[in-house]
Coordinates of C-alpha atoms in Angstrom, one line a residue:
Chain V
M1 CA -37.3 22.2 45.8
R2 CA -35.0 24.5 47.6
A3 CA -32.4 22.5 44.5
E4 CA -34.3 23.2 41.9
R5 CA -35.2 27.2 42.9
L6 CA -31.2 27.1 43.5
R7 CA -30.9 26.6 40.3
L8 CA -33.3 28.6 38.8
L9 CA -31.0 31.8 40.9
A10 CA -27.8 30.3 38.9
G11 CA -29.7 30.5 35.6
L12 CA -30.7 34.1 35.7
A13 CA -27.1 35.5 37.2
L14 CA -25.8 33.8 34.6
A15 CA -28.2 35.3 31.9
L16 CA -27.7 39.3 33.7
A17 CA -24.1 38.3 33.8
L18 CA -23.6 37.4 30.3
V19 CA -26.7 40.0 28.8
L20 CA -26.0 43.1 31.5
P21 CA -22.4 44.1 29.6
L22 CA -24.1 43.9 26.3
L23 CA -26.8 46.1 27.5
P24 CA -25.3 49.9 27.5
L25 CA -23.7 48.8 23.5
A26 CA -27.4 47.9 22.7
L27 CA -28.4 51.1 23.7
W28 CA -25.4 53.5 21.4
S29 CA -26.6 51.0 18.8
L30 CA -29.8 52.7 18.8
A31 CA -29.1 56.0 20.3
H32 CA -29.6 59.2 18.1
G33 CA -26.6 60.6 19.9
W34 CA -26.6 60.4 24.2
R35 CA -24.6 62.9 26.3
F36 CA -23.5 62.4 29.5
P37 CA -25.7 63.2 32.6
D38 CA -28.8 61.4 30.4
L39 CA -29.4 58.3 31.7
L40 CA -30.9 57.1 28.6
P41 CA -30.5 58.6 25.2
Q42 CA -32.9 61.4 24.1
A43 CA -33.9 60.8 20.8
W44 CA -34.0 57.2 19.1
S45 CA -32.0 55.7 15.5
L46 CA -31.6 52.7 13.5
R47 CA -28.8 54.0 11.5
A48 CA -26.0 52.6 13.4
W49 CA -27.8 49.4 12.7
G50 CA -27.9 50.2 8.5
V51 CA -23.9 50.3 8.7
A52 CA -23.4 47.4 10.3
S53 CA -25.9 45.6 7.9
S54 CA -24.3 47.3 5.6
A55 CA -22.3 44.4 2.7
G56 CA -19.1 45.5 4.1
V57 CA -19.8 44.7 8.2
L58 CA -21.6 41.5 6.6
G59 CA -18.9 40.4 4.5
S60 CA -16.9 40.5 7.4
L61 CA -18.9 38.7 9.8
G62 CA -19.2 35.2 7.2
L63 CA -15.2 36.1 6.6
T64 CA -14.3 35.5 10.6
L65 CA -17.4 33.4 10.3
G66 CA -15.5 31.4 8.3
I67 CA -12.1 32.0 9.8
A68 CA -13.0 30.2 12.8
A69 CA -14.7 27.4 11.3
A70 CA -11.9 26.4 9.1
T71 CA -9.5 26.8 12.6
T72 CA -11.7 24.5 14.5
A73 CA -11.7 21.7 11.6
L74 CA -8.5 21.7 11.1
A75 CA -7.3 21.5 15.5
A76 CA -9.8 19.3 14.9
L77 CA -8.1 17.4 12.5
V78 CA -5.2 17.5 14.4
G79 CA -6.0 17.4 17.9
L80 CA -7.7 13.8 17.5
P81 CA -4.5 11.5 16.9
A82 CA -2.4 14.1 18.6
G83 CA -4.7 14.1 21.9
R84 CA -5.1 10.6 20.8
A85 CA -1.4 10.2 21.6
L86 CA -1.3 12.4 24.7
G87 CA -3.6 10.5 26.6
L88 CA -3.5 7.0 25.7
H89 CA 0.5 6.3 25.7
D90 CA 3.7 7.1 27.3
F91 CA 6.8 8.1 25.7
P92 CA 9.9 9.9 25.8
G93 CA 9.5 13.2 25.6
K94 CA 5.7 13.5 27.0
R95 CA 5.6 16.2 28.9
A96 CA 7.9 18.6 26.7
V97 CA 5.8 18.1 23.5
L98 CA 2.7 18.9 26.7
L99 CA 5.2 21.8 28.0
L100 CA 5.8 23.2 24.1
L101 CA 1.5 23.0 23.7
L102 CA 0.3 25.1 26.6
V103 CA 3.3 28.3 25.4
P104 CA 1.2 29.1 23.1
A105 CA -0.8 30.1 25.6
V106 CA 1.5 30.8 28.5
L107 CA 3.4 33.4 26.4
P108 CA 2.1 37.2 26.4
G109 CA 0.4 37.4 23.7
I110 CA 2.0 40.5 21.2
A111 CA 5.8 38.5 21.7
L112 CA 3.8 35.2 20.1
V113 CA 2.8 37.8 16.9
L114 CA 5.7 39.6 16.8
G115 CA 7.3 36.3 16.3
L116 CA 4.8 34.4 14.0
H117 CA 5.2 37.9 11.6
D118 CA 8.4 37.6 10.9
L119 CA 8.2 33.6 10.4
F120 CA 4.8 34.0 8.3
L121 CA 6.5 37.0 6.4
R122 CA 9.6 34.5 5.0
L123 CA 7.1 31.9 4.0
G124 CA 5.0 34.3 2.0
L125 CA 1.0 33.6 4.4
T126 CA 1.3 37.2 5.5
G127 CA -1.8 39.3 3.7
S128 CA -3.9 35.8 3.1
T129 CA -6.8 34.6 4.7
H130 CA -5.2 31.1 4.6
G131 CA -2.0 32.2 6.5
V132 CA -4.5 33.5 9.0
I133 CA -6.1 30.9 9.8
L134 CA -2.8 29.1 10.1
A135 CA -1.8 31.4 12.3
H136 CA -4.7 30.8 14.8
L137 CA -4.3 27.0 14.6
V138 CA -1.6 28.6 17.3
P139 CA -3.2 29.9 20.4
V140 CA -6.8 27.3 19.2
L141 CA -4.2 23.9 19.2
P142 CA -3.6 23.6 22.6
Y143 CA -7.0 23.5 23.9
M144 CA -7.8 21.0 21.2
V145 CA -5.3 18.8 22.0
L146 CA -5.3 19.0 25.6
V147 CA -9.0 18.5 25.8
M148 CA -8.5 15.8 23.5
A149 CA -5.8 13.7 26.0
S150 CA -8.2 14.2 28.8
V151 CA -10.7 12.8 26.8
F152 CA -8.6 10.0 25.8
A153 CA -6.6 9.4 28.9
G154 CA -10.2 8.4 29.9
F155 CA -11.4 5.8 26.8
D156 CA -10.5 2.5 27.1
T157 CA -9.7 1.2 23.5
R158 CA -10.6 -2.6 24.0
I159 CA -14.2 -0.9 22.7
E160 CA -12.5 -0.5 19.4
A161 CA -10.7 -3.9 19.4
Q162 CA -14.4 -4.9 20.4
A163 CA -16.2 -3.0 17.3
R164 CA -13.2 -4.7 14.7
S165 CA -14.1 -8.0 16.2
L166 CA -17.8 -8.0 15.7
G167 CA -16.5 -7.2 11.5
A168 CA -16.6 -3.4 12.0
G169 CA -13.2 -1.7 9.4
P170 CA -10.8 0.5 11.1
V171 CA -12.8 3.4 9.3
R172 CA -16.3 2.6 10.4
C173 CA -14.9 1.3 13.5
F174 CA -14.1 4.8 14.3
L175 CA -17.1 6.2 12.7
Q176 CA -19.6 4.2 14.3
V177 CA -17.5 3.6 17.5
T178 CA -15.2 5.9 18.5
L179 CA -16.2 9.2 16.9
P180 CA -19.3 8.8 19.5
A181 CA -17.5 8.5 22.1
V182 CA -15.3 11.3 22.0
L183 CA -18.2 13.7 20.6
P184 CA -18.4 15.4 23.9
G185 CA -15.3 16.3 24.2
L186 CA -14.8 17.0 20.5
L187 CA -17.4 19.3 21.1
T188 CA -16.1 21.3 23.8
G189 CA -12.6 20.9 22.7
A190 CA -14.2 22.7 19.2
L191 CA -16.1 25.0 21.3
F192 CA -13.1 26.7 23.0
A193 CA -11.5 26.7 19.2
F194 CA -14.6 28.4 17.6
L195 CA -14.4 31.1 20.4
V196 CA -10.3 31.4 20.4
S197 CA -10.1 32.5 17.0
W198 CA -13.3 34.3 17.1
S199 CA -11.8 36.7 19.4
Q200 CA -8.3 37.3 17.7
Y201 CA -7.8 40.8 17.1
L202 CA -4.0 41.0 17.5
L203 CA -2.9 37.8 15.7
T204 CA -5.6 39.0 12.5
L205 CA -4.2 42.6 11.9
A206 CA 0.0 41.3 12.4
I207 CA -0.5 38.2 9.6
G208 CA -3.3 39.7 7.7
G209 CA -1.6 42.6 6.7
G210 CA -5.1 44.6 7.4
R211 CA -5.7 42.3 4.0
V212 CA -8.1 40.4 6.1
Q213 CA -11.0 43.0 7.7
T214 CA -12.7 40.2 10.0
L215 CA -14.9 41.7 12.8
P216 CA -12.8 42.6 15.7
L217 CA -10.7 44.4 13.1
V218 CA -14.0 46.4 11.8
L219 CA -15.5 47.1 15.0
Y220 CA -11.7 48.4 16.1
A221 CA -12.0 50.7 13.3
Y222 CA -15.2 52.1 14.5
V223 CA -14.3 52.7 17.9
A224 CA -11.1 54.6 17.2
A225 CA -13.0 56.5 15.0
G226 CA -15.7 57.9 17.3
R227 CA -18.9 56.3 15.8
N228 CA -20.0 54.4 19.5
D229 CA -23.2 53.7 17.7
V230 CA -22.0 51.2 15.3
A231 CA -19.4 50.1 17.4
G232 CA -22.9 49.5 19.5
A233 CA -24.4 47.3 16.8
I234 CA -20.9 45.6 15.3
A235 CA -20.4 45.1 19.2
V236 CA -23.7 42.9 19.5
L237 CA -23.1 41.0 16.5
Y238 CA -19.5 40.3 18.0
A239 CA -20.6 39.1 20.9
L240 CA -23.5 37.1 19.9
P241 CA -21.8 33.6 18.4
G242 CA -20.9 33.3 22.1
I243 CA -23.7 33.9 23.5
L244 CA -25.1 31.7 21.3
L245 CA -23.0 28.5 21.8
L246 CA -22.7 28.8 25.1
L247 CA -26.8 28.7 25.6
G248 CA -26.2 25.6 22.7
F249 CA -23.6 24.1 25.3
I250 CA -24.8 24.9 28.4
G251 CA -27.1 21.5 28.1
R252 CA -24.0 20.0 27.3
I253 CA -21.7 20.9 30.6
T254 CA -24.3 20.6 33.2
G255 CA -25.8 18.1 31.9
R256 CA -29.3 19.0 31.3
D257 CA -31.0 22.0 28.7
L258 CA -31.4 25.4 29.4
G259 CA -35.0 24.8 28.9
R260 CA -34.8 22.2 31.7
V261 CA -33.0 25.1 34.1
L262 CA -35.4 27.8 33.2
R263 CA -38.7 26.1 33.5
P264 CA -39.4 27.0 36.8
Chain L
M1 CA -9.9 -29.6 14.1
T2 CA -11.4 -25.6 13.7
L3 CA -8.2 -24.4 15.4
E4 CA -5.1 -24.6 15.3
L5 CA -2.2 -22.5 16.3
R6 CA 1.4 -24.1 14.9
N7 CA 4.6 -22.7 16.9
L8 CA 3.1 -19.4 18.0
R9 CA 5.8 -17.3 19.2
K10 CA 5.7 -13.3 20.6
A11 CA 7.8 -11.8 22.2
W12 CA 7.8 -8.6 23.6
P13 CA 11.6 -6.7 23.6
G14 CA 10.5 -4.1 26.8
A15 CA 9.3 -7.8 29.1
G16 CA 6.5 -6.6 31.5
Q17 CA 4.5 -9.2 29.9
P18 CA 4.5 -12.6 29.3
T19 CA 7.1 -14.7 26.2
I20 CA 5.0 -17.0 24.0
P21 CA 8.0 -19.6 23.7
G22 CA 6.1 -21.4 20.4
L23 CA 2.6 -22.4 21.0
D24 CA 1.0 -25.8 19.2
L25 CA -2.9 -26.4 20.2
A26 CA -5.7 -27.6 18.8
V27 CA -9.1 -27.1 19.2
A28 CA -11.9 -29.6 18.3
A29 CA -15.0 -28.3 16.0
G30 CA -18.2 -27.6 18.2
S31 CA -15.6 -27.9 21.5
L32 CA -15.9 -25.5 24.5
T33 CA -12.1 -25.7 25.7
V34 CA -10.6 -23.8 28.0
L35 CA -7.2 -22.4 28.4
L36 CA -6.3 -21.9 31.8
G37 CA -3.5 -20.3 33.4
P38 CA -2.6 -18.1 36.4
S39 CA -1.8 -14.4 35.7
G40 CA 1.0 -13.4 33.7
S41 CA 1.0 -16.9 32.0
G42 CA 0.2 -15.3 28.8
K43 CA -3.1 -16.4 28.1
T44 CA -4.6 -12.8 27.1
T45 CA -1.7 -12.8 24.3
V46 CA -2.5 -15.8 23.0
M47 CA -6.4 -14.2 22.6
K48 CA -5.3 -11.8 20.9
L49 CA -3.2 -13.6 18.5
I50 CA -5.6 -15.4 17.9
A51 CA -8.1 -12.6 17.4
G52 CA -6.2 -10.4 15.1
H53 CA -5.5 -7.4 17.5
L54 CA -1.4 -8.6 18.0
A55 CA 1.0 -10.1 15.7
P56 CA 2.7 -12.9 16.5
D57 CA 6.8 -12.9 15.3
S58 CA 6.3 -16.2 13.7
G59 CA 3.7 -19.4 13.5
E60 CA 0.6 -20.0 12.3
V61 CA -3.5 -19.3 13.2
I62 CA -5.3 -21.3 11.4
L63 CA -9.3 -21.5 11.7
K64 CA -11.0 -24.2 9.7
G65 CA -7.6 -24.5 7.6
R66 CA -8.0 -21.1 6.6
T67 CA -4.7 -19.1 7.6
L68 CA -5.0 -16.3 9.6
T69 CA -2.1 -14.3 9.7
G70 CA -2.1 -11.5 9.0
L71 CA -5.7 -10.8 8.7
P72 CA -6.9 -8.0 10.4
P73 CA -9.4 -8.8 12.8
E74 CA -12.6 -7.9 11.3
R75 CA -11.9 -10.2 8.2
R76 CA -11.3 -13.7 10.6
G77 CA -14.5 -14.8 11.4
V78 CA -13.7 -14.9 15.3
A79 CA -16.1 -13.2 17.9
M80 CA -14.2 -11.7 20.8
V81 CA -15.9 -11.8 23.9
F82 CA -13.8 -9.7 26.8
Q83 CA -14.1 -10.1 30.8
D84 CA -15.9 -6.6 30.8
P85 CA -19.3 -6.4 28.4
L86 CA -17.6 -3.3 26.7
L87 CA -20.8 -2.4 24.8
F88 CA -21.0 0.8 22.7
P89 CA -23.1 3.1 25.4
H90 CA -24.7 4.9 22.4
L91 CA -26.1 2.4 21.1
T92 CA -29.9 0.6 22.3
L93 CA -29.5 -3.0 23.5
A94 CA -31.0 -3.8 20.3
G95 CA -28.2 -1.4 18.5
N96 CA -25.5 -3.2 20.4
V97 CA -26.8 -7.2 19.4
G98 CA -27.2 -6.1 15.8
F99 CA -23.7 -4.5 15.5
G100 CA -21.7 -7.0 14.1
L101 CA -24.8 -8.0 11.4
K102 CA -25.7 -4.5 10.2
M103 CA -21.3 -4.8 9.6
R104 CA -22.0 -7.3 7.5
G105 CA -24.3 -5.9 5.6
E106 CA -28.1 -7.6 6.5
P107 CA -30.6 -6.2 5.6
A108 CA -32.7 -4.3 8.4
A109 CA -35.5 -7.1 8.8
R110 CA -33.4 -9.7 9.3
I111 CA -31.0 -7.5 11.3
E112 CA -34.1 -7.4 13.8
A113 CA -35.7 -11.2 14.0
E114 CA -32.2 -12.1 15.1
V115 CA -31.6 -9.8 18.2
A116 CA -34.9 -10.5 18.8
A117 CA -34.6 -14.1 18.3
M118 CA -30.9 -14.0 20.2
L119 CA -32.2 -11.5 23.0
A120 CA -34.7 -14.2 24.2
R121 CA -32.1 -16.9 24.4
V122 CA -30.0 -15.2 26.5
Q123 CA -33.3 -13.9 28.6
L124 CA -33.3 -10.1 27.5
A125 CA -36.5 -10.1 25.3
G126 CA -38.5 -6.9 25.6
L127 CA -35.3 -4.7 26.5
G128 CA -33.6 -3.9 22.9
A129 CA -34.5 -0.3 23.2
R130 CA -32.3 0.2 26.3
R131 CA -29.7 2.0 26.9
P132 CA -26.2 0.3 28.4
D133 CA -26.4 2.6 31.7
Q134 CA -29.7 1.0 32.3
L135 CA -28.7 -2.5 32.2
S136 CA -27.6 -4.5 35.2
G137 CA -24.5 -6.3 35.2
G138 CA -25.6 -9.3 34.8
Q139 CA -27.7 -8.2 31.8
Q140 CA -24.9 -6.8 30.2
Q141 CA -22.4 -9.3 30.0
R142 CA -25.4 -11.8 28.9
A143 CA -25.9 -8.8 25.7
A144 CA -22.3 -9.0 25.1
L145 CA -22.3 -12.5 24.6
A146 CA -25.1 -11.8 22.4
R147 CA -23.2 -9.3 20.4
A148 CA -20.7 -11.8 19.0
L149 CA -23.2 -15.8 19.6
V150 CA -25.4 -13.6 17.1
L151 CA -22.6 -13.9 14.0
R152 CA -22.2 -17.3 14.5
P153 CA -18.7 -16.9 14.2
D154 CA -16.7 -19.8 13.0
L155 CA -15.0 -19.0 16.9
L156 CA -16.1 -17.5 19.7
L157 CA -13.2 -15.9 22.4
L158 CA -14.0 -15.5 25.8
D159 CA -11.5 -13.9 27.7
E160 CA -12.4 -14.2 31.5
P161 CA -16.3 -13.4 31.1
L162 CA -16.9 -14.3 34.5
A163 CA -15.1 -12.6 36.7
S164 CA -16.3 -9.1 35.9
L165 CA -19.7 -10.9 38.2
D166 CA -21.0 -10.7 41.9
A167 CA -20.6 -15.6 42.5
G168 CA -24.4 -15.9 42.5
L169 CA -24.7 -14.4 38.8
R170 CA -21.0 -16.4 38.3
D171 CA -22.9 -19.7 38.1
E172 CA -25.9 -18.8 36.1
M173 CA -23.8 -17.4 33.5
R174 CA -21.5 -20.0 33.9
A175 CA -24.2 -22.6 32.8
L176 CA -25.9 -19.9 30.5
I177 CA -22.7 -20.0 28.3
R178 CA -22.5 -24.1 28.3
G179 CA -26.1 -24.2 27.2
L180 CA -25.7 -21.5 24.5
Q181 CA -22.4 -23.5 23.5
R182 CA -23.8 -26.7 22.9
E183 CA -27.2 -25.6 21.7
T184 CA -25.1 -23.2 18.4
G185 CA -22.2 -25.7 18.8
V186 CA -19.6 -22.8 18.6
T187 CA -16.4 -23.9 18.6
T188 CA -15.2 -22.0 21.6
L189 CA -11.9 -20.6 23.3
M190 CA -12.4 -19.7 26.9
V191 CA -9.4 -18.2 29.1
T192 CA -10.2 -18.8 32.8
H193 CA -7.0 -19.1 35.6
D194 CA -9.7 -20.3 37.7
Q195 CA -8.9 -23.7 37.6
S196 CA -12.8 -24.6 39.0
E197 CA -14.4 -22.8 36.2
A198 CA -12.0 -24.6 33.7
V199 CA -13.1 -28.2 35.4
V200 CA -17.0 -27.6 35.2
M201 CA -17.4 -25.7 31.5
A202 CA -14.3 -27.2 30.1
D203 CA -14.4 -29.3 27.5
R204 CA -10.5 -29.7 26.7
I205 CA -8.8 -28.0 29.2
A206 CA -5.0 -26.4 27.6
L207 CA -3.0 -25.6 30.6
L208 CA -0.6 -22.6 29.9
L209 CA 2.1 -22.4 32.4
D210 CA 4.8 -19.6 31.2
G211 CA 3.7 -19.3 28.5
Q212 CA 4.0 -23.2 27.4
L213 CA 1.5 -26.0 26.7
A214 CA 2.0 -27.8 29.6
Q215 CA -1.2 -30.0 29.2
A216 CA -4.2 -30.6 27.0
A217 CA -6.8 -32.9 28.3
A218 CA -10.1 -33.3 29.6
P219 CA -10.8 -32.1 32.8
A220 CA -11.4 -35.7 34.7
E221 CA -8.2 -36.8 32.6
I222 CA -5.5 -33.2 33.8
L223 CA -6.8 -34.0 37.4
R224 CA -6.2 -37.8 37.7
R225 CA -3.2 -37.8 35.6
P226 CA -1.1 -34.8 35.6
E227 CA 1.6 -35.1 33.0
T228 CA 4.4 -32.6 35.5
E229 CA 4.4 -31.9 39.1
A230 CA 3.7 -28.0 38.2
V231 CA 0.2 -29.5 36.4
A232 CA -0.9 -31.7 39.6
R233 CA 0.0 -28.3 41.9
F234 CA -1.8 -26.2 39.5
F235 CA -4.8 -28.2 40.0
G236 CA -4.8 -27.6 44.3
G237 CA -2.0 -31.5 44.1
V238 CA -0.2 -31.4 47.1
N239 CA 0.5 -35.2 47.9
F240 CA 4.0 -35.8 45.9
L241 CA 5.6 -39.6 47.4
D242 CA 9.2 -40.0 46.2
G243 CA 9.7 -44.1 46.6
V244 CA 10.6 -46.2 44.3
V245 CA 8.9 -48.6 41.5
E246 CA 9.4 -52.7 42.4
G247 CA 7.1 -55.3 40.1
A248 CA 3.4 -54.5 40.9
G249 CA 4.6 -52.7 44.1
F250 CA 6.0 -48.8 45.3
R251 CA 8.6 -48.4 48.3
W252 CA 8.1 -45.4 49.9
G253 CA 10.5 -45.1 52.9
P254 CA 9.1 -47.8 55.6
V255 CA 5.3 -48.2 53.5
R256 CA 4.8 -50.1 50.6
L257 CA 2.1 -49.7 48.4
A258 CA 0.1 -51.0 45.1
L259 CA -0.3 -49.7 41.8
D260 CA -2.7 -50.5 39.3
R261 CA 0.1 -49.1 36.5
P262 CA 3.3 -49.1 37.8
G263 CA 5.4 -49.2 34.9
P264 CA 9.3 -49.8 34.6
P265 CA 10.6 -50.8 37.8
G266 CA 12.9 -47.5 39.2
P267 CA 12.9 -44.4 41.2
A268 CA 9.7 -43.2 40.3
R269 CA 7.5 -39.4 41.8
L270 CA 3.5 -40.1 42.5
T271 CA 0.8 -38.4 43.3
I272 CA -2.9 -38.8 44.3
R273 CA -5.0 -36.2 44.4
P274 CA -6.0 -34.9 48.2
E275 CA -10.1 -35.7 47.9
A276 CA -8.7 -39.5 46.9
V277 CA -6.9 -39.8 50.4
L278 CA -9.3 -42.0 51.5
L279 CA -9.3 -42.3 56.0
H280 CA -11.4 -44.7 58.1
P281 CA -12.0 -45.6 61.6
G282 CA -10.0 -49.0 62.8
P283 CA -7.7 -50.7 61.1
G284 CA -6.6 -49.9 57.7
Q285 CA -4.2 -50.4 55.1
L286 CA -1.9 -47.7 56.9
A287 CA -1.7 -45.9 60.3
A288 CA -1.0 -42.4 59.9
K289 CA -0.7 -39.0 62.5
V290 CA -3.0 -36.3 62.5
R291 CA -1.3 -32.9 62.5
G292 CA -4.1 -30.9 61.8
V293 CA -7.8 -30.5 60.8
T294 CA -8.9 -27.2 58.6
L295 CA -12.6 -25.9 58.0
L296 CA -12.6 -25.1 54.0
G297 CA -15.7 -24.5 53.6
T298 CA -17.5 -27.3 51.4
Q299 CA -14.8 -29.1 52.9
S300 CA -12.4 -30.3 55.4
R301 CA -8.1 -30.3 55.2
V302 CA -6.5 -33.2 57.2
E303 CA -3.0 -33.0 57.7
L304 CA -1.5 -36.2 58.0
A305 CA 2.3 -38.0 58.8
L306 CA 2.0 -41.2 56.9
A307 CA 5.5 -42.5 58.5
G308 CA 7.0 -39.4 59.0
E309 CA 5.9 -38.3 55.3
P310 CA 3.3 -35.8 55.1
L311 CA 0.2 -36.2 53.9
T312 CA -2.9 -34.0 52.3
A313 CA -6.4 -35.7 52.4
L314 CA -9.7 -33.1 52.1
L315 CA -13.0 -35.1 53.7
Q316 CA -16.0 -34.4 54.1
P317 CA -16.9 -31.5 57.4
A318 CA -18.5 -34.2 59.0
A319 CA -16.4 -36.8 58.5
A320 CA -13.3 -34.6 59.7
E321 CA -15.3 -33.3 63.2
A322 CA -13.6 -35.8 65.1
L323 CA -10.6 -35.8 64.3
R324 CA -8.0 -34.2 66.7
P325 CA -4.5 -33.4 66.1
G326 CA -2.2 -36.5 67.6
D327 CA -5.0 -39.4 66.8
T328 CA -4.1 -42.3 64.7
V329 CA -6.1 -43.2 61.6
A330 CA -6.2 -45.9 59.0
V331 CA -5.6 -44.4 55.6
T332 CA -6.1 -46.3 52.3
L333 CA -4.4 -44.4 49.4
P334 CA -7.0 -46.5 46.1
P335 CA -4.4 -48.2 43.8
A336 CA -6.2 -46.5 41.3
A337 CA -5.8 -43.2 42.0
L338 CA -2.4 -43.2 42.7
W339 CA -0.2 -42.0 39.8
R340 CA 2.9 -41.7 38.7
L341 CA 4.0 -38.7 37.6
P342 CA 6.3 -38.8 33.9
G343 CA 9.8 -38.9 33.6

């Protein structure tokens, strides 16, 4: 009984922590002017949401989603074999590889951006969506590879030998035995990958050269222009995927789905 | 012969793993052959070479006249059961047992029928919808056996299938494996390091020592007529008598023993199993002094000195109860039980 109540409290606290910072933004998005001493806006308007649902902003939302999805898919494609190698085998230079993997996560973002920008310019990859996707892979891959490495460190390869000796070829063995076994880890890695790509600002700005307008770039433009109402609406849009993903994954992370946590 | 290994070789550059320096072995169709050896003798390497999880440096694996060397595991007709059940955690029990049939592309209705029949045979009827983590250790191991047997493979490989089970379950599983093997007639090669398990289960034992086939024979044969001292020692042989064969007898220090199969005259080494050494009260063939008695459980070990030479006997505990160190007992070494080691 006590454990149930604690769990309910924890669920509520989590929900509050997620929702509270969004509240002022949501209010801003609906305000028709909101001056200082007023606790709440005096007049309301849907004008900001009109801008936020314009073709330009929605296109930007779609682009951001597409870039994050593509980055995640590529990271999974690289992360699966790389994580397998790191998790299952000992080889000379393994520690160096792990260290190098961590560098993008440890390095100050601005240093990373400057170095990458120079490199991407030489390669002619700036100003394009695929260039931005490649650039996003740099901070995203460490998460994916390290998650997959820890998944494979606990993986018994004899289960693959077992599947093969029961008549499964290498492809079916991977799809029907290996993949289901590592799927929970892969989804966790993908969650991180998606969110890290989703929240990139500096990298997108530098590598995209202003031509790849993801949602954070649009959002920042409205903030800089002093349009708090539109910025509020876009910020709500921008925060939504993270919250939805977290709600969807909380079951996997805690071992139960949110409905069961919140049910008294 | 169903399975033949011809001069199978596997060496590891870095060592650490046992090397197979060239193994020849034949397994008769429908038999249960046990590949026996201490840990590190290369048994598991041999299994992997047969199953195709490892490529030999040279030599051939031939199953039913088909050369398997170079074929991937899934195309060998060899089903392997590992030491751990290794059930696929995301599939139900029925899904696990039907996995191989599904890989073969059998129709769903047929898979369902075969799986149900096989589950009944391993006493898991009605549990098909369970997840592996809802099964006990013994049930999981039976499921693993069912999953391999349902394929009716040309060869069934069992890699220490009892090692992960408790003693009680082990006897049950041992009987189940032996029963199912006889019933289905599937040619089986089983690996174990446990010589008593091998003796109980095998039609034929192939003893592997340091990657070499030391002897391959029926259990009774290998126990009573070991080809080398190492083979005898592996099966618990402790009595080795050095002396000289003269005519139909054997001169061992001051003692003369009668032999059934003396062989050519000259220096020889004899062995006799400790349980074949007979002790009896009163005067007998030979007189020996008791040096110590140890209760082992179902048997008692009696250390003797016979004309100054050590000799060990295994007796029923009740028969050894009255013996005290220093007692003199009469000993008989039956001629039929005395075996002259070749070479």
